[in-house]
Amino acid sequence: MYQEPLSPIVRIATTVDATHLAHLYEHIEARSLSTSHMLARLQAAQALETIFLAEVGEQVVALACLRLAPTLTSETPHAEITELYVPGGSPEQQIEQLLLEQCEILARQRGAQSIALLAGLKNENAQGLYHRLGYRDYALAMRKLLGVA
C-alpha cells in the first residue's frame, strides 16, 4: 500500500533534543559527541541564538541557527544564520527553504531589516538555492585561525 511521504516540520529546539542533535552532529562533523556534551553546547548556544530543527516523522534531519544581536551602528538588530545543515539524502532544498523561511520570519518579527548567511566559496548548490530565495552577494567573509589556547 502506497503511503504519502511525511512532510517536514520545523520547530525550535529544546533541551530534550540533545540526543537528536548529538546524532545529527555525527553527520555534520563525522565524529561523535555525547548527549551530555551536546546538552551543554545546546544550552550555551540558546543563550545567543534560536536553533530550528527540521523533523520528518519523529526524526530530526536538519538544523538552522539564527543569531539576532543589537549593534552600535543600527537601531535594528543584526540577523545572521550561523548554521544551516541538511545532510544528503533528505529532500534537501525543501528542508533548507523551510528552515530559512522560519529564520526569516523570526528575524522580521524581532525587528531585523535584513539577514545574512555564509556559504562556502565552492558550495555552488547552496549558493544557487540562496540566490533563488532572494539572497545576494554583499561582502567578503574573512577569518583568522587563532590556534589552540
PDB file of C-alpha atoms in Angstrom:
ATOM      1  CA  MET A   1       0.000   0.000   0.000  1.00  0.00           C
ATOM      2  CA  TYR A   2       1.354   3.417  -1.008  1.00  0.00           C
ATOM      3  CA  GLN A   3       1.888   5.947   1.754  1.00  0.00           C
ATOM      4  CA  GLU A   4       2.437   9.640   1.149  1.00  0.00           C
ATOM      5  CA  PRO A   5       5.901  10.717   2.289  1.00  0.00           C
ATOM      6  CA  LEU A   6       5.842  12.639   5.547  1.00  0.00           C
ATOM      7  CA  SER A   7       6.178  16.386   5.224  1.00  0.00           C
ATOM      8  CA  PRO A   8       8.981  18.023   7.177  1.00  0.00           C
ATOM      9  CA  ILE A   9       8.056  20.305  10.056  1.00  0.00           C
ATOM     10  CA  VAL A  10      10.259  22.999  11.539  1.00  0.00           C
ATOM     11  CA  ARG A  11      10.308  23.766  15.235  1.00  0.00           C
ATOM     12  CA  ILE A  12      12.539  25.409  17.816  1.00  0.00           C
ATOM     13  CA  ALA A  13      14.932  23.066  19.623  1.00  0.00           C
ATOM     14  CA  THR A  14      14.616  22.432  23.351  1.00  0.00           C
ATOM     15  CA  THR A  15      16.981  20.740  25.769  1.00  0.00           C
ATOM     16  CA  VAL A  16      15.204  17.414  25.241  1.00  0.00           C
ATOM     17  CA  ASP A  17      16.608  17.476  21.692  1.00  0.00           C
ATOM     18  CA  ALA A  18      20.207  16.950  22.844  1.00  0.00           C
ATOM     19  CA  THR A  19      20.176  13.276  21.851  1.00  0.00           C
ATOM     20  CA  HIS A  20      18.798  14.081  18.373  1.00  0.00           C
ATOM     21  CA  LEU A  21      21.388  16.828  17.945  1.00  0.00           C
ATOM     22  CA  ALA A  22      24.232  14.563  19.068  1.00  0.00           C
ATOM     23  CA  HIS A  23      23.200  12.079  16.377  1.00  0.00           C
ATOM     24  CA  LEU A  24      22.934  14.824  13.735  1.00  0.00           C
ATOM     25  CA  TYR A  25      26.342  16.158  14.826  1.00  0.00           C
ATOM     26  CA  GLU A  26      27.882  12.824  13.827  1.00  0.00           C
ATOM     27  CA  HIS A  27      26.811  13.594  10.245  1.00  0.00           C
ATOM     28  CA  ILE A  28      27.987  17.220  10.418  1.00  0.00           C
ATOM     29  CA  GLU A  29      31.435  16.644  11.901  1.00  0.00           C
ATOM     30  CA  ALA A  30      31.926  12.904  11.241  1.00  0.00           C
ATOM     31  CA  ARG A  31      32.683  12.319  14.909  1.00  0.00           C
ATOM     32  CA  SER A  32      30.626  11.556  17.983  1.00  0.00           C
ATOM     33  CA  LEU A  33      29.605  13.809  20.793  1.00  0.00           C
ATOM     34  CA  SER A  34      27.940  12.556  23.956  1.00  0.00           C
ATOM     35  CA  THR A  35      24.410  13.629  24.730  1.00  0.00           C
ATOM     36  CA  SER A  36      25.589  15.423  27.877  1.00  0.00           C
ATOM     37  CA  HIS A  37      28.228  17.334  25.908  1.00  0.00           C
ATOM     38  CA  MET A  38      25.649  18.259  23.263  1.00  0.00           C
ATOM     39  CA  LEU A  39      23.245  19.365  26.006  1.00  0.00           C
ATOM     40  CA  ALA A  40      25.902  21.747  27.351  1.00  0.00           C
ATOM     41  CA  ARG A  41      26.534  23.111  23.841  1.00  0.00           C
ATOM     42  CA  LEU A  42      22.810  23.459  23.203  1.00  0.00           C
ATOM     43  CA  GLN A  43      22.237  25.381  26.425  1.00  0.00           C
ATOM     44  CA  ALA A  44      25.175  27.708  25.725  1.00  0.00           C
ATOM     45  CA  ALA A  45      24.005  28.341  22.153  1.00  0.00           C
ATOM     46  CA  GLN A  46      20.410  29.003  23.223  1.00  0.00           C
ATOM     47  CA  ALA A  47      21.659  31.993  25.205  1.00  0.00           C
ATOM     48  CA  LEU A  48      22.725  33.603  21.920  1.00  0.00           C
ATOM     49  CA  GLU A  49      20.674  32.118  19.133  1.00  0.00           C
ATOM     50  CA  THR A  50      17.492  30.330  18.203  1.00  0.00           C
ATOM     51  CA  ILE A  51      18.011  26.796  16.968  1.00  0.00           C
ATOM     52  CA  PHE A  52      15.472  25.479  14.495  1.00  0.00           C
ATOM     53  CA  LEU A  53      15.140  21.775  13.792  1.00  0.00           C
ATOM     54  CA  ALA A  54      13.522  20.109  10.804  1.00  0.00           C
ATOM     55  CA  GLU A  55      11.776  16.833  11.583  1.00  0.00           C
ATOM     56  CA  VAL A  56      10.398  14.166   9.319  1.00  0.00           C
ATOM     57  CA  GLY A  57       8.220  11.875  11.362  1.00  0.00           C
ATOM     58  CA  GLU A  58       9.961  11.947  14.708  1.00  0.00           C
ATOM     59  CA  GLN A  59      13.463  12.076  13.278  1.00  0.00           C
ATOM     60  CA  VAL A  60      15.470  15.315  13.369  1.00  0.00           C
ATOM     61  CA  VAL A  61      17.015  15.609   9.916  1.00  0.00           C
ATOM     62  CA  ALA A  62      18.374  19.164   9.739  1.00  0.00           C
ATOM     63  CA  LEU A  63      19.056  22.343  11.684  1.00  0.00           C
ATOM     64  CA  ALA A  64      19.457  26.068  11.309  1.00  0.00           C
ATOM     65  CA  CYS A  65      20.639  28.600  13.875  1.00  0.00           C
ATOM     66  CA  LEU A  66      19.572  32.240  13.877  1.00  0.00           C
ATOM     67  CA  ARG A  67      21.508  34.836  15.840  1.00  0.00           C
ATOM     68  CA  LEU A  68      19.947  38.242  16.436  1.00  0.00           C
ATOM     69  CA  ALA A  69      22.146  40.861  18.040  1.00  0.00           C
ATOM     70  CA  PRO A  70      21.853  44.564  18.719  1.00  0.00           C
ATOM     71  CA  THR A  71      24.518  46.702  17.098  1.00  0.00           C
ATOM     72  CA  LEU A  72      26.007  50.058  17.960  1.00  0.00           C
ATOM     73  CA  THR A  73      25.569  51.396  14.445  1.00  0.00           C
ATOM     74  CA  SER A  74      21.933  50.494  13.832  1.00  0.00           C
ATOM     75  CA  GLU A  75      18.621  50.688  15.618  1.00  0.00           C
ATOM     76  CA  THR A  76      17.607  47.327  14.189  1.00  0.00           C
ATOM     77  CA  PRO A  77      19.226  44.048  15.199  1.00  0.00           C
ATOM     78  CA  HIS A  78      21.736  42.241  13.026  1.00  0.00           C
ATOM     79  CA  ALA A  79      20.298  38.891  11.925  1.00  0.00           C
ATOM     80  CA  GLU A  80      22.555  36.081  10.804  1.00  0.00           C
ATOM     81  CA  ILE A  81      22.021  32.438  10.025  1.00  0.00           C
ATOM     82  CA  THR A  82      25.064  30.963  11.735  1.00  0.00           C
ATOM     83  CA  GLU A  83      24.453  27.294  10.899  1.00  0.00           C
ATOM     84  CA  LEU A  84      22.421  25.564   8.233  1.00  0.00           C
ATOM     85  CA  TYR A  85      22.889  21.859   7.902  1.00  0.00           C
ATOM     86  CA  VAL A  86      20.827  19.467   5.844  1.00  0.00           C
ATOM     87  CA  PRO A  87      22.542  16.130   5.227  1.00  0.00           C
ATOM     88  CA  GLY A  88      22.321  14.479   1.829  1.00  0.00           C
ATOM     89  CA  GLY A  89      19.520  12.031   1.261  1.00  0.00           C
ATOM     90  CA  SER A  90      16.819  14.386   2.551  1.00  0.00           C
ATOM     91  CA  PRO A  91      14.573  16.415   0.266  1.00  0.00           C
ATOM     92  CA  GLU A  92      17.330  18.983   0.770  1.00  0.00           C
ATOM     93  CA  GLN A  93      16.115  22.122  -0.966  1.00  0.00           C
ATOM     94  CA  GLN A  94      12.619  21.848   0.506  1.00  0.00           C
ATOM     95  CA  ILE A  95      14.015  21.451   4.028  1.00  0.00           C
ATOM     96  CA  GLU A  96      16.602  24.210   3.571  1.00  0.00           C
ATOM     97  CA  GLN A  97      13.888  26.521   2.293  1.00  0.00           C
ATOM     98  CA  LEU A  98      11.593  25.738   5.255  1.00  0.00           C
ATOM     99  CA  LEU A  99      14.422  26.368   7.739  1.00  0.00           C
ATOM    100  CA  LEU A 100      15.407  29.624   6.038  1.00  0.00           C
ATOM    101  CA  GLU A 101      11.788  30.803   5.986  1.00  0.00           C
ATOM    102  CA  GLN A 102      11.441  30.220   9.736  1.00  0.00           C
ATOM    103  CA  CYS A 103      14.679  32.113  10.401  1.00  0.00           C
ATOM    104  CA  GLU A 104      13.459  34.994   8.236  1.00  0.00           C
ATOM    105  CA  ILE A 105      10.061  35.103   9.958  1.00  0.00           C
ATOM    106  CA  LEU A 106      11.595  35.282  13.436  1.00  0.00           C
ATOM    107  CA  ALA A 107      14.205  37.856  12.358  1.00  0.00           C
ATOM    108  CA  ARG A 108      11.475  40.053  10.843  1.00  0.00           C
ATOM    109  CA  GLN A 109       9.288  39.682  13.974  1.00  0.00           C
ATOM    110  CA  ARG A 110      12.215  40.814  16.132  1.00  0.00           C
ATOM    111  CA  GLY A 111      12.862  43.919  14.041  1.00  0.00           C
ATOM    112  CA  ALA A 112      15.673  42.912  11.695  1.00  0.00           C
ATOM    113  CA  GLN A 113      15.599  44.513   8.266  1.00  0.00           C
ATOM    114  CA  SER A 114      17.990  42.088   6.616  1.00  0.00           C
ATOM    115  CA  ILE A 115      19.501  38.692   7.254  1.00  0.00           C
ATOM    116  CA  ALA A 116      22.967  37.404   6.420  1.00  0.00           C
ATOM    117  CA  LEU A 117      24.439  33.961   5.943  1.00  0.00           C
ATOM    118  CA  LEU A 118      27.713  32.455   4.812  1.00  0.00           C
ATOM    119  CA  ALA A 119      28.136  29.867   2.085  1.00  0.00           C
ATOM    120  CA  GLY A 120      31.295  28.043   1.147  1.00  0.00           C
ATOM    121  CA  LEU A 121      33.031  29.508  -1.880  1.00  0.00           C
ATOM    122  CA  LYS A 122      32.826  26.167  -3.669  1.00  0.00           C
ATOM    123  CA  ASN A 123      29.321  25.236  -2.494  1.00  0.00           C
ATOM    124  CA  GLU A 124      27.591  26.206  -5.725  1.00  0.00           C
ATOM    125  CA  ASN A 125      24.434  24.217  -4.957  1.00  0.00           C
ATOM    126  CA  ALA A 126      23.821  26.171  -1.746  1.00  0.00           C
ATOM    127  CA  GLN A 127      24.696  29.468  -3.403  1.00  0.00           C
ATOM    128  CA  GLY A 128      22.242  28.739  -6.214  1.00  0.00           C
ATOM    129  CA  LEU A 129      19.467  27.993  -3.746  1.00  0.00           C
ATOM    130  CA  TYR A 130      20.189  31.132  -1.717  1.00  0.00           C
ATOM    131  CA  HIS A 131      20.164  33.265  -4.868  1.00  0.00           C
ATOM    132  CA  ARG A 132      16.820  31.729  -5.937  1.00  0.00           C
ATOM    133  CA  LEU A 133      15.435  32.630  -2.492  1.00  0.00           C
ATOM    134  CA  GLY A 134      16.482  36.277  -2.829  1.00  0.00           C
ATOM    135  CA  TYR A 135      19.869  36.311  -1.091  1.00  0.00           C
ATOM    136  CA  ARG A 136      22.520  38.440  -2.791  1.00  0.00           C
ATOM    137  CA  ASP A 137      26.299  38.680  -2.501  1.00  0.00           C
ATOM    138  CA  TYR A 138      27.192  41.695  -0.386  1.00  0.00           C
ATOM    139  CA  ALA A 139      30.510  41.150   1.394  1.00  0.00           C
ATOM    140  CA  LEU A 140      33.634  39.080   1.546  1.00  0.00           C
ATOM    141  CA  ALA A 141      33.930  36.984   4.689  1.00  0.00           C
ATOM    142  CA  MET A 142      37.394  36.574   6.139  1.00  0.00           C
ATOM    143  CA  ARG A 143      38.748  34.675   9.107  1.00  0.00           C
ATOM    144  CA  LYS A 144      41.928  34.153  11.041  1.00  0.00           C
ATOM    145  CA  LEU A 145      42.680  30.937  12.904  1.00  0.00           C
ATOM    146  CA  LEU A 146      43.671  31.792  16.457  1.00  0.00           C
ATOM    147  CA  GLY A 147      45.204  28.473  17.384  1.00  0.00           C
ATOM    148  CA  VAL A 148      44.616  26.449  20.499  1.00  0.00           C
ATOM    149  CA  ALA A 149      44.521  28.385  23.757  1.00  0.00           C
TER     150      ALA A 149
END
